[in-house]
Short mmCIF file of C-alpha atoms and ligand atoms in Angstrom, two decimals:
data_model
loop_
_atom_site.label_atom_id
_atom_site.label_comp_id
_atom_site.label_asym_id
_atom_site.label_seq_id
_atom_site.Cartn_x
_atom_site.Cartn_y
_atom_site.Cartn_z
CA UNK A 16 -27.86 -52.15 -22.73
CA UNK A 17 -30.97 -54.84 -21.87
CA UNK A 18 -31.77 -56.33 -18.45
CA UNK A 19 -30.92 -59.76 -19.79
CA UNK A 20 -27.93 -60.85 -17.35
CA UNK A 21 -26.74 -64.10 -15.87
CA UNK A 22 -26.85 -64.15 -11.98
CA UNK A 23 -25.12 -66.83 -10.02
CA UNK A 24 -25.02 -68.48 -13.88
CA UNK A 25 -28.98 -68.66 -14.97
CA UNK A 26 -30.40 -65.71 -17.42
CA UNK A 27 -32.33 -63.32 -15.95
CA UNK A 28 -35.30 -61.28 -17.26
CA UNK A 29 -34.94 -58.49 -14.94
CA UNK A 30 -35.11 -60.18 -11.35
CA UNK A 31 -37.08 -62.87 -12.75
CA UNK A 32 -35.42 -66.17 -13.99
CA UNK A 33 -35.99 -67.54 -17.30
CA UNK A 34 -35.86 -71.26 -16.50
CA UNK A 35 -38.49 -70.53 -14.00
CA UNK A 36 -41.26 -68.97 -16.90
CA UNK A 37 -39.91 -71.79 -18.76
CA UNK A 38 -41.18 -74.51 -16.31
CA UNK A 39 -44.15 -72.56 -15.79
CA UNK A 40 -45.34 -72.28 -19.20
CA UNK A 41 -43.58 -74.67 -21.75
CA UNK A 42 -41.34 -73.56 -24.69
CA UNK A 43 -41.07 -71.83 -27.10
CA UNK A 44 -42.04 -68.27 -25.52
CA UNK A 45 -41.15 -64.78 -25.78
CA UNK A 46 -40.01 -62.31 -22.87
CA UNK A 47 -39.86 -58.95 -22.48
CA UNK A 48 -38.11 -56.68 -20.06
CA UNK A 49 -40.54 -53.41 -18.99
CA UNK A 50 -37.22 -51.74 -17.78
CA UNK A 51 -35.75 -52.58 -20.92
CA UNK A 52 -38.82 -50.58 -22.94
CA UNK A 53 -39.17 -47.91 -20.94
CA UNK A 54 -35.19 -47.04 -21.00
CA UNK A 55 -35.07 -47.01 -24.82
CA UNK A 56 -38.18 -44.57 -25.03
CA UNK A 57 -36.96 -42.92 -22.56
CA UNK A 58 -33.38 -42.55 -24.63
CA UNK A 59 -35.61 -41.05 -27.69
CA UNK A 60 -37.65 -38.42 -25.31
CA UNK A 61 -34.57 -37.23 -24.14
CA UNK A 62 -32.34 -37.52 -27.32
CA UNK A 63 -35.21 -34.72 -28.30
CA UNK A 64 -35.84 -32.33 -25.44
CA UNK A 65 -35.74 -28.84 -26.15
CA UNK A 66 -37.67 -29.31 -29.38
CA UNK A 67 -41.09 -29.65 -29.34
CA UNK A 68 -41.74 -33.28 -30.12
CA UNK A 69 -43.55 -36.59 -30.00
CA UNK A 70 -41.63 -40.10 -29.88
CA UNK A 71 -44.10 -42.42 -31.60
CA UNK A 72 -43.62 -46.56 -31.19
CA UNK A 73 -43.66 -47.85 -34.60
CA UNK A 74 -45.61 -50.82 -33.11
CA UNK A 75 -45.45 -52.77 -36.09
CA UNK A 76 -42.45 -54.10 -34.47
CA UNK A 77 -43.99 -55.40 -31.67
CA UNK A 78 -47.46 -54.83 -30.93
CA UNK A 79 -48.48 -56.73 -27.29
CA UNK A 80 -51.92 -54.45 -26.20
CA UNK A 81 -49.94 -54.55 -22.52
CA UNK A 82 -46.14 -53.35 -24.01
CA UNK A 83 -48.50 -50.43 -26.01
CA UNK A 84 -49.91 -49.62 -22.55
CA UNK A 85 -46.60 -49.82 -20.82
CA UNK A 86 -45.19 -47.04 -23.14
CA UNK A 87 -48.39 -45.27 -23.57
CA UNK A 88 -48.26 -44.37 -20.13
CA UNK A 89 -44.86 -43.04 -20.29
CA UNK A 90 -46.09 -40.45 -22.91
CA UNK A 91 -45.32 -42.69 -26.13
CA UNK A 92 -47.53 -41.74 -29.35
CA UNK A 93 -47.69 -44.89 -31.57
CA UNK A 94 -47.15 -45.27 -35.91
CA UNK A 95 -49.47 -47.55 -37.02
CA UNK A 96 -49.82 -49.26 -40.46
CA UNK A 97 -53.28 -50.58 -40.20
CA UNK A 98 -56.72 -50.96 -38.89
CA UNK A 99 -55.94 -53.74 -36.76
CA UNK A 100 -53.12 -51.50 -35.13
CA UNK A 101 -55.71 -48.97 -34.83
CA UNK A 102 -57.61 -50.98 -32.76
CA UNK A 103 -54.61 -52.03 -30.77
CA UNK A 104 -53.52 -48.99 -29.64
CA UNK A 105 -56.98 -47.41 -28.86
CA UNK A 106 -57.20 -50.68 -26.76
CA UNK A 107 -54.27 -50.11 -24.90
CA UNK A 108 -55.58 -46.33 -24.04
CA UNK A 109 -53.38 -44.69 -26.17
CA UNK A 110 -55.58 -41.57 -27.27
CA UNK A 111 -56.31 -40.32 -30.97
CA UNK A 112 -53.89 -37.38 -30.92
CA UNK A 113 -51.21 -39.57 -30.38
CA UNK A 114 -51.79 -41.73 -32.93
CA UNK A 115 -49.95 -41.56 -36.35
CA UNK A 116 -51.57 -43.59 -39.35
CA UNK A 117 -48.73 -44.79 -42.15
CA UNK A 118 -48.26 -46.87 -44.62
CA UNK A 119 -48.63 -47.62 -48.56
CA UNK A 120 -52.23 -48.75 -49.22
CA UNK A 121 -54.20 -47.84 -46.42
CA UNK A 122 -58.14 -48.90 -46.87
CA UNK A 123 -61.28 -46.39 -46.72
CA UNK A 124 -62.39 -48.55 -44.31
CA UNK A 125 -59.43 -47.70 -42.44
CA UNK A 126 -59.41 -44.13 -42.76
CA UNK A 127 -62.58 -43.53 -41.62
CA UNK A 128 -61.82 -45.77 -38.60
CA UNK A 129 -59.12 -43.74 -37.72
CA UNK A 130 -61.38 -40.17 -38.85
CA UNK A 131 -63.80 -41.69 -36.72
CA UNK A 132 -62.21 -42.50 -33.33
CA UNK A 133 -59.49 -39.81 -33.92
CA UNK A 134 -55.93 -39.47 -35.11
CA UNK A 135 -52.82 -37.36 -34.51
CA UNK A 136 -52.19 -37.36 -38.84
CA UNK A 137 -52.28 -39.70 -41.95
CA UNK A 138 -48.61 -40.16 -43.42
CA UNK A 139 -50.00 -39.91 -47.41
CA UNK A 140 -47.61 -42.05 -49.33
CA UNK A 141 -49.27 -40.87 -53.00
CA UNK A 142 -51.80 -38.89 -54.84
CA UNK A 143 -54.31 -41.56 -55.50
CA UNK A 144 -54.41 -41.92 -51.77
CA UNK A 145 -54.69 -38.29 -51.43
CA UNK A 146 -57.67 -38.05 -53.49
CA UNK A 147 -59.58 -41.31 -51.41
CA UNK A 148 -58.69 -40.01 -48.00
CA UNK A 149 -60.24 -36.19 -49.15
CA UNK A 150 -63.42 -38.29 -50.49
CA UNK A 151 -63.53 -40.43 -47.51
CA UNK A 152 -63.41 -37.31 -45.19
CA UNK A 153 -65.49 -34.87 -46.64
CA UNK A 154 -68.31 -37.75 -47.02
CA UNK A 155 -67.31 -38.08 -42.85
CA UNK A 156 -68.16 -34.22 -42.81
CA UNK A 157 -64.35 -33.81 -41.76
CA UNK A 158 -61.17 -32.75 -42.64
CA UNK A 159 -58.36 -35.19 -42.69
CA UNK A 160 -55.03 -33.80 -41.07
CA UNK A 161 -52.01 -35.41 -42.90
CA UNK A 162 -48.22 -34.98 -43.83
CA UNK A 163 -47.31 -36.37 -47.40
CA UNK A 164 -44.34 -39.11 -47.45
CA UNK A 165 -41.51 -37.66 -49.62
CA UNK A 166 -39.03 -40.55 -51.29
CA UNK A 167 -35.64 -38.38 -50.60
CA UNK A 168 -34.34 -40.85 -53.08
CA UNK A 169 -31.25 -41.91 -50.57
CA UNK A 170 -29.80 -45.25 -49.93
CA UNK A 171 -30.22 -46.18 -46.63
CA UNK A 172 -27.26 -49.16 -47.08
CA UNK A 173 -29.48 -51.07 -45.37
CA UNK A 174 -30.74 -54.86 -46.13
CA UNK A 175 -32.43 -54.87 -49.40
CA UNK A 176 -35.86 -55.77 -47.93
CA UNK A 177 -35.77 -52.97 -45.35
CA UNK A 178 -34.63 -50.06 -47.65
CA UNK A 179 -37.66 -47.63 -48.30
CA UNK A 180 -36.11 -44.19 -49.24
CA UNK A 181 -34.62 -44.89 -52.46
CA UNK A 182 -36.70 -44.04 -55.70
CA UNK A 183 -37.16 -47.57 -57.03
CA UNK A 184 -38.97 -48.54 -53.88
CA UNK A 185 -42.72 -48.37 -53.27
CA UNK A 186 -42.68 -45.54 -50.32
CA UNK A 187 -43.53 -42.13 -50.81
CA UNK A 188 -43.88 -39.77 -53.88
CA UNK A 189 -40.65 -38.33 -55.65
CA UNK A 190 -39.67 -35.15 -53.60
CA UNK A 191 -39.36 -33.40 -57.49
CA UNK A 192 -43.19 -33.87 -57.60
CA UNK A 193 -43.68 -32.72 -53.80
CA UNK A 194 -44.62 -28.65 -53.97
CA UNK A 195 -47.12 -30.05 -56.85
CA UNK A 196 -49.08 -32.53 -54.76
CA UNK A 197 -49.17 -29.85 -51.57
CA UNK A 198 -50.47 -27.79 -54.02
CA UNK A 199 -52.89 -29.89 -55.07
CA UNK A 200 -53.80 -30.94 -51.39
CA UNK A 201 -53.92 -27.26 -50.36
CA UNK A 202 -57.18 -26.77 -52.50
CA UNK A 203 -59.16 -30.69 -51.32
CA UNK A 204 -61.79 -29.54 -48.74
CA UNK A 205 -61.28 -32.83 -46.79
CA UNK A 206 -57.62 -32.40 -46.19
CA UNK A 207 -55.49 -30.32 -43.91
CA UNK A 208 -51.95 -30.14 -45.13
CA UNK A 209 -49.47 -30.47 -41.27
CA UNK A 210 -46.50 -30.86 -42.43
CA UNK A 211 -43.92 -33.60 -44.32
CA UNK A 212 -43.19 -37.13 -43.30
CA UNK A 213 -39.93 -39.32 -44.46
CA UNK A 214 -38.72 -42.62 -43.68
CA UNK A 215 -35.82 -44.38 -45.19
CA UNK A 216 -35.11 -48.17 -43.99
CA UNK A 217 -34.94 -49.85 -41.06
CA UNK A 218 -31.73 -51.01 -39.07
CA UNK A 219 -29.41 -48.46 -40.30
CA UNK A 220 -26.35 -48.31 -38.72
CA UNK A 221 -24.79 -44.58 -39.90
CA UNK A 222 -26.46 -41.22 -39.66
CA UNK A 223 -25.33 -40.30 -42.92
CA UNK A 224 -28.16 -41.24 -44.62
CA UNK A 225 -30.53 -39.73 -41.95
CA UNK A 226 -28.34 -36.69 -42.26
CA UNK A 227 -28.74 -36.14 -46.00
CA UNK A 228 -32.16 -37.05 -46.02
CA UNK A 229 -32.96 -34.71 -43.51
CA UNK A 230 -30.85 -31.81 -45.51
CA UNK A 231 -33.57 -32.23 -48.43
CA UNK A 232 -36.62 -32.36 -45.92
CA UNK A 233 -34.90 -28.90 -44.05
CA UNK A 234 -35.01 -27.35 -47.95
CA UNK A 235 -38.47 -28.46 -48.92
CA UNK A 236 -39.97 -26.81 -45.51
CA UNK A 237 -38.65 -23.62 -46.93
CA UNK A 238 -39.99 -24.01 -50.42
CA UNK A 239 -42.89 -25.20 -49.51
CA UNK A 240 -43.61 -22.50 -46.87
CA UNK A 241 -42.61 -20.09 -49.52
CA UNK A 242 -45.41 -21.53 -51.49
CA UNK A 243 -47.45 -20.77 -48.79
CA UNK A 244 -48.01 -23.71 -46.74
CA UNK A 245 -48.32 -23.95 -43.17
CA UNK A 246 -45.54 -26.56 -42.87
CA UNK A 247 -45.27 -27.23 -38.68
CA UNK A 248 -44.43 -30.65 -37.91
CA UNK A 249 -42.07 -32.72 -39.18
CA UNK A 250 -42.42 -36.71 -39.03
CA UNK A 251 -38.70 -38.47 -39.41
CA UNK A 252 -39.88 -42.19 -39.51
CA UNK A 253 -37.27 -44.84 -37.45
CA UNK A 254 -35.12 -46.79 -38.57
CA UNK A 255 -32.26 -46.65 -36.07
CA UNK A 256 -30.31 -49.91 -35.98
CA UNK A 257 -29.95 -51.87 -33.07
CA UNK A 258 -26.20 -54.13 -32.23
CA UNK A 259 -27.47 -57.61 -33.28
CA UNK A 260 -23.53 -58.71 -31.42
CA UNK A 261 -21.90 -59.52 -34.94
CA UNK A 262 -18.92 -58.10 -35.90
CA UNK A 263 -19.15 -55.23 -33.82
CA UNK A 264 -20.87 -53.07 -35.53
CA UNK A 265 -22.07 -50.16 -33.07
CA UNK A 266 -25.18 -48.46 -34.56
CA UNK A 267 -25.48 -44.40 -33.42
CA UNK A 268 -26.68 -43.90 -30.12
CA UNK A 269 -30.27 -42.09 -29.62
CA UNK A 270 -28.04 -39.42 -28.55
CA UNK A 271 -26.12 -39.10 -31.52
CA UNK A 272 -29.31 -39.08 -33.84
CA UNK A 273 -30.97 -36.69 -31.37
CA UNK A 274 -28.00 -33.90 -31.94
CA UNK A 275 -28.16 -34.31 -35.37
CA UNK A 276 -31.61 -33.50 -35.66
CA UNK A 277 -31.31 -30.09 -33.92
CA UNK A 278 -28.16 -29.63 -36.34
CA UNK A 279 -30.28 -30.23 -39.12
CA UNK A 280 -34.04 -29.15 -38.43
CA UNK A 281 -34.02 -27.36 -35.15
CA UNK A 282 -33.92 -23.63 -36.93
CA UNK A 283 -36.93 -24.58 -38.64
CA UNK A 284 -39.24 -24.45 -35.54
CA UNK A 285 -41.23 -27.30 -36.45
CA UNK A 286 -43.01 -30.47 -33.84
CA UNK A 287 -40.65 -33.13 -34.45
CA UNK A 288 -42.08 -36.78 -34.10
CA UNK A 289 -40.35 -39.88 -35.20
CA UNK A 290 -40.90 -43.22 -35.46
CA UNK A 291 -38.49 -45.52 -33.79
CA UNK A 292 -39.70 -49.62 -33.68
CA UNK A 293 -36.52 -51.78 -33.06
CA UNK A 294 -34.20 -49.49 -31.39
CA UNK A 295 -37.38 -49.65 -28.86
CA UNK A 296 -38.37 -53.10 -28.74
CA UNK A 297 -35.56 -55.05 -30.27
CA UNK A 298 -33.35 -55.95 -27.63
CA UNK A 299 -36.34 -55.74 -24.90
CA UNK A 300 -37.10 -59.24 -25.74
CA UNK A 301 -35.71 -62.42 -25.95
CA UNK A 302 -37.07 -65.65 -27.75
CA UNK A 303 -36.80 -68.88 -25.25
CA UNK A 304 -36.95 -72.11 -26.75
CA UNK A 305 -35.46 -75.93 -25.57
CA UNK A 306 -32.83 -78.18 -27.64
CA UNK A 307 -35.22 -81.10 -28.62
CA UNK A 308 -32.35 -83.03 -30.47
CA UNK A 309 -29.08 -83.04 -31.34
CA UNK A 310 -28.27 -84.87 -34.22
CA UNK A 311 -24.87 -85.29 -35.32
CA UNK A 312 -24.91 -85.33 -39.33
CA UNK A 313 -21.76 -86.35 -41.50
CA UNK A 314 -19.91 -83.15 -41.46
CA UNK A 315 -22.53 -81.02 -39.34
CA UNK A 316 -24.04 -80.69 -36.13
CA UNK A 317 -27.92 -80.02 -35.75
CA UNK A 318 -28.77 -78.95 -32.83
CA UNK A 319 -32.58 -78.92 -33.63
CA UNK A 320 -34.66 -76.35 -31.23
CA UNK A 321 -38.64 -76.48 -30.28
CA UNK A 322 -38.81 -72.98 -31.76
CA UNK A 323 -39.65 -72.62 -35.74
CA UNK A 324 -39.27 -70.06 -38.39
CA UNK A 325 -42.84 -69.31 -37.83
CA UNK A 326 -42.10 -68.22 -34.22
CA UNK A 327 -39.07 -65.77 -35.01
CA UNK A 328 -38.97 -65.49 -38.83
CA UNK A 329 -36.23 -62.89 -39.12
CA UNK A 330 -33.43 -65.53 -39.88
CA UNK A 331 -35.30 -67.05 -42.96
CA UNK A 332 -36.81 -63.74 -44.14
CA UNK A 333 -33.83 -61.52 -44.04
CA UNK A 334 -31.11 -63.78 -43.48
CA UNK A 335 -30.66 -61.79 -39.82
CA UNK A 336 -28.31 -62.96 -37.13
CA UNK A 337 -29.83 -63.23 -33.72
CA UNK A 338 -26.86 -64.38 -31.06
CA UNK A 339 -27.87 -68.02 -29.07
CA UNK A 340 -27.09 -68.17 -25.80
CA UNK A 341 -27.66 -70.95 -23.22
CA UNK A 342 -29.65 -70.25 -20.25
CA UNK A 343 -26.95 -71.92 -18.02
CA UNK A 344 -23.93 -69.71 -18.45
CA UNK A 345 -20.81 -71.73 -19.92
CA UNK A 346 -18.10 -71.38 -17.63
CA UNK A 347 -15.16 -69.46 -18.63
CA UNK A 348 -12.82 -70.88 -20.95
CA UNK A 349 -15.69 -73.22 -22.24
CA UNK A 350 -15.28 -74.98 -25.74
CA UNK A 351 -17.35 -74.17 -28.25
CA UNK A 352 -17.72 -76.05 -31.66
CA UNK A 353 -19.90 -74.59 -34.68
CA UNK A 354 -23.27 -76.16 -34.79
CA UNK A 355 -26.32 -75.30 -37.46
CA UNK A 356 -29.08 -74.02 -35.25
CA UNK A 357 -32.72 -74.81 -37.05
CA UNK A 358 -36.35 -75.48 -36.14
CA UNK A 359 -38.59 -78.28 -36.46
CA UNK A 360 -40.44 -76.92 -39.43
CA UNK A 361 -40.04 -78.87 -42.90
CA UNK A 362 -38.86 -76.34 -44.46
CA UNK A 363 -35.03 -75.79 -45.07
CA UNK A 364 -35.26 -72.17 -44.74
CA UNK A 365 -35.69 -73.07 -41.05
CA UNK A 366 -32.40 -72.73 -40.51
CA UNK A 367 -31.69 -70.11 -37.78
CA UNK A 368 -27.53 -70.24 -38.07
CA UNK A 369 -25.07 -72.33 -39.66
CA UNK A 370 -21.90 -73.10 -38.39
CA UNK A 371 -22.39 -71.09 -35.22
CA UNK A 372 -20.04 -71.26 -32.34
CA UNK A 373 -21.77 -72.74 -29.41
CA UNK A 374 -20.76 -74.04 -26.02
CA UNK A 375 -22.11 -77.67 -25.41
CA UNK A 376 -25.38 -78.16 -25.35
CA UNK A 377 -27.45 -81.40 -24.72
CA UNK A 378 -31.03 -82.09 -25.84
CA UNK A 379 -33.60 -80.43 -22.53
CA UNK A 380 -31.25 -77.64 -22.82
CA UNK A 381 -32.71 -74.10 -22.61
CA UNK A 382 -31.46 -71.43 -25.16
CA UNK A 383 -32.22 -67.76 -25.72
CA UNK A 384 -32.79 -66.06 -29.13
CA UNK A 385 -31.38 -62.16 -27.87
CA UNK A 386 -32.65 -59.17 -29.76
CA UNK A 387 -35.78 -60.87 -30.71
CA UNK A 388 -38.60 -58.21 -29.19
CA UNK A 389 -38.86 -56.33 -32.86
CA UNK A 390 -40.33 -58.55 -35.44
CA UNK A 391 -40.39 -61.11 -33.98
CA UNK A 392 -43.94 -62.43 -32.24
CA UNK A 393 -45.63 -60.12 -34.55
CA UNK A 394 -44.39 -61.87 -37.48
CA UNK A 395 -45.11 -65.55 -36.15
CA UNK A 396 -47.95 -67.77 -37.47
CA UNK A 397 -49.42 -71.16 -36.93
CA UNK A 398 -47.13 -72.95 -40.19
CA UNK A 399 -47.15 -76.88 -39.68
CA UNK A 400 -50.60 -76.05 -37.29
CA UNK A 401 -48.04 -74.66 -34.56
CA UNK A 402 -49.44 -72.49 -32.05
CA UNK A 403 -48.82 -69.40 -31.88
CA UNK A 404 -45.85 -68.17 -29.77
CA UNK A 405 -46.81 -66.76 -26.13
CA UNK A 406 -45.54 -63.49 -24.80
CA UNK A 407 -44.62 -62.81 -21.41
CA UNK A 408 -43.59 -59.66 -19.87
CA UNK A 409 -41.56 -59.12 -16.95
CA UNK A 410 -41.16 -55.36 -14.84
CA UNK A 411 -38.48 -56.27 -11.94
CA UNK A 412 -39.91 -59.70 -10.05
CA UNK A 413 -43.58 -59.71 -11.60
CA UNK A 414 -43.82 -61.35 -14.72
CA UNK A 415 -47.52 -62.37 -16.36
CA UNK A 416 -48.31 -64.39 -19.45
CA UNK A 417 -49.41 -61.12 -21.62
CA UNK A 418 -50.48 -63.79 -24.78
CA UNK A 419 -51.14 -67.10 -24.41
CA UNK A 420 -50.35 -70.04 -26.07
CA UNK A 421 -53.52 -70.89 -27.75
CA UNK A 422 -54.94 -74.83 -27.81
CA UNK A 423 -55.11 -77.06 -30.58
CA UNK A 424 -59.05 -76.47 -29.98
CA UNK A 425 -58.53 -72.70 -30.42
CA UNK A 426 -56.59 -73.29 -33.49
CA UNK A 427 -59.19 -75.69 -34.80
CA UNK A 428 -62.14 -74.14 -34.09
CA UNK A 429 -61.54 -71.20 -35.88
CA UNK A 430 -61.75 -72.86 -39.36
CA UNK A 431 -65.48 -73.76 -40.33
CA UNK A 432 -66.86 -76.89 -42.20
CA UNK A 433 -69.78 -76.03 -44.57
CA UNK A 434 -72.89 -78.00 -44.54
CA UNK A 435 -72.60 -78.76 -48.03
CA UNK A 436 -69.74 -81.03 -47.24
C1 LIG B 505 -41.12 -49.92 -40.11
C2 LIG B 505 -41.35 -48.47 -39.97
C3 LIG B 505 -40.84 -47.77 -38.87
C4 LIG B 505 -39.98 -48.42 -37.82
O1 LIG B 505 -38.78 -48.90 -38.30
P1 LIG B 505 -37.67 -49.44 -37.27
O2 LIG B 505 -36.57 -49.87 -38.13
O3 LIG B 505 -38.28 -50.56 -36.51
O4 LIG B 505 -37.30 -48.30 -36.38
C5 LIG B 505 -41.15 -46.43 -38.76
N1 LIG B 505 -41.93 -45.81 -39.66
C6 LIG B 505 -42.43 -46.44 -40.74
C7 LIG B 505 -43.27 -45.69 -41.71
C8 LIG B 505 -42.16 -47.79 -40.93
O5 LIG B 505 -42.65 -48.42 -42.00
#
C-alpha cells in the first residue's frame, strides 16, 4: 500500500493535496510520501529480524540527498554504484560502515574515495577489478574489505534489460570459477575477503529464482569455508518487484522473501544485507504533470502531457506501464475511452501508453504517473533543453521542494563559450 488516496475526490500525498504543490510550483514535478518510505524499509527490517542483518537502499533508484537522510535515520545502509552516490550518501549522513560499493566498472578514483572516507564492502564483479582495487589499497596503506559477485547463472524472467544473473550478462564472475578467484584474493595484501554477494534482476515477481539462486550461494559458503575462508556475510542484491496495477500480477510480499531467506541461509550464521531499490521507492512517488492538449487524430486520441520521456523515461526505455490517474477522481460509473498518453518531446518514443483507458480529461487537467519514485527523477535529463524535473517530498501536512526546478539561466550557464570563438 502507498499514501496516495483521494479525499473528498482530489489526490492526496499524505495529508497534503497534490493540486495544491501543483499551483505552488508548476508542472511537471515529482512527489514523494515519507510514510510511504519509511513503511517499505520498515517491511525489509522486519521481513529479516532474528538474523543478523543490514537492509541497504539501492539508491540508484532514487537518490534525493533528503529521501537518503529520511531512511538513513531509520537505520538504512545504502548500495551505491558510483562516486557520485558516494558523495550522496556521505552527504546525507549516512556513515561509511553502512555503505556498500557495487557495480561493474568501478574507477580507482572511486575506490580510493570510498577507502578514503570509509565503506561497509566493495561488491567485486571480476578479477581484473580484483587486482586494481588490491593495487589501489595497498598504495592507500589499506586493506580493502569486499565480497565477490557470483553470476548463479539463473533467469530471473524478468525484462530483458533488467536481468543480471544469467551467464550471458555482464554481472559477476561464473560461480564455476568462484573458489579460484577467493583463492586468489585470499593471498592480495590489499584485500580482505567478507563474504559473497549476488544479484539477479530487478522487478521480479516469483521467489523462485531468488530461491534457487540462493540454494547455490548456501553451497558455495560451505565450499568455500571448507577451503578455508572466513565467509560471514552474505549480500543478496534487490530486485523484488513492485505491482505496477496491470494485470494483477501480485509480486511476493517482503514477508514472503524474508521467510525464505531463513529457509534457505539462516543455518549458515552469516550477516545478511540486501539490496532492495524499487520495492522501497517505487510506489513512494508519484510523477505530476498537466494535459497541455488534446488532440483528436484520425483514429486516435492524444492526450499530450507537459511531462516528457526525459522526466520519467521508464515507458520508452523498457516499455514499462505506469497507471494515469486524474487528480480529480472520476465519479463512479465514469466512461472511459482509450487515449495514447505521450510527451511533448520530438521523439516518438515519447509515447507513455497507447490505447489506454482513461476517464475524460480536458486540456489544464492534472494527472498522476503512480509508481514513479524508482527510476524515475534519477533517470531524467534536460533533452529538448527541458529542465530538469523537481522533487518534492511530503511527511503527513509538511511538504518542501527537496530539488528544484532549475532556470533556463542555470541550464545555460553551465555550458562555456571558448575565447577562440
Ligand atoms: C539495481 C540494483 C539493485 C536494486 O534493484 P531493485 O530492482 O531496484 O530492487 C540492487 N543491487 C544491485 C547490485 C543493483 O544493480
Amino acid at each position: 500500500m502507498d499514501h496516495f488516496l483521494y479525499r473528498d475526490g482530489r489526490l492526496f500525498a499524505e495529508d497534503v493535496a497534490l493540486d495544491t504543490i501543483a499551483a505552488e510550483i508548476g508542472t511537471p514535478f515529482y512527489c514523494y510520501s515519507a510514510a510511504t518510505l519509511t513503511r517499505h524499509f520498515g517491511l525489509f527490517d522486519e521481513a529479516l529480524e532474528g538474523l543478523d542483518h543490514l537492509v541497504c537502499f539501492a539508491m540508484k533508484s532514487l537518490s534525493n540527498v533528503a529521501v537518503l537522510k529520511l531512511l538513513g535515520d531509520l537505520g538504512a545502509g545504502v548500495d551505491v554504484v558510483s562516486g557520485g552516490e558516494y558523495a550522496r550518501a556521505r552527504a546525507a549522513g549516512i556513515p561509511g560502515e553502512r555503505i556498500v560499493f557495487s557495480g561493474v566498472g568501478k574507477t580507482r578514483d572511486e575506490m580510493a574515495q570510498a577507502l578514503e572516507g570509509g565503506l561497509r564492502q566493495f561488491n567485486v564483479e571480476s578479477e581484473p577489478e580484483l587486482l586494481v582495487l588490491d593495487a589501489v589499497a595497498r598504495s592507500m596503506g589499506r586493506r580493502a574489505p569486499i565480497t565477490l559477485r557470483v553470476n548463479p547463472d539463473v533467469d530471473a524472467q524478468t525484462h530483458e534489460k533488467i536481468a543480471t544473473g544469467r551467464k550471458e550478462d555482464k554481472f559477476g564472475v561464473p560461480l564455476a570459477r568462484a573458489r579460484d578467484i577467493y583463492a586468489q584474493a585470499a593471498i592480495l595484501e590489499g584485500i580482505e575477503v567478507v563474504g559473497i554477494d549476488v544479484h539477479i534482476g530487478s522487478q521480479l515477481t516469483s521467489l523462485a529464482p531468488f530461491e534457487a539462486a540462493y540454494g547455490k550461494i548456501a553451497r558455495l559458503t560451505e565450499e568455500l569455508r571448507a577451503d578455508g575462508h572466513d565467509i560471514r556475510r552474505l549480500d543478496l542484491g534487490g530486485g523484488l518487484g513492485i505491482p505496477y496495477i496491470r494485470d494483477n500480477e501480485m509480486p511476493p510480499l517482503p514477508s514472503d522473501y524474508g521467510a525464505m531467506v531463513h529457509r534457505t541461509l539462516g543455518h549458515l550464521g552469516c550477516e545478511i544485507e540486501i539490496e532492495p531499490g524499487r520495492l522501497i521507492s517505487g510506489n513512494a512517488g508519484v510523477l505530476v504533470s498537466r494535459v497541455l492538449y488534446v488532440k483528436e487524430g484520425e483514429d486516435r486520441t492524444f492526450l499530450i502531457l507537459d511531462a516528457g520521456m526525459n522526466d520519467l523515461a521508464r515507458p520508452a526505455m523498457y516499455g514499462a506501464w505506469h497507471d494515469v490517474v486524474p487528480l480529480v477522481e472520476p465519479a463512479a460509473g465514469t466512461p472511459r475511452r482509450p487515449v495514447d498518453i505521450v510527451g511533448p518531446v520530438c521523439e516518438s518514443g515519447d509515447t507513455f501508453a497507447r490505447a489506454r483507458d482513461m476517464p475524460p480529461l480536458a486540456a489544464g487537467d492534472l494527472v498522476a504517473f503512480r509508481s514513479a519514485g524508482a527510476y524515475g527523477a534519477v533517470m531524467s535529463s534536460e533533452y529538448n533543453s527541458r529542465p530538469l524535473v523537481p522533487e518534492v517530498l511530503v511527511r503527513g501536512d509538511h511538504s518542501a521542494v527537496i530539488r528544484a526546478r532549475p532556470t533556463f539561466d542555470d541550464m545555460i550557464k553551465r555550458d562555456i563559450v571558448p575565447s577562440w570563438l
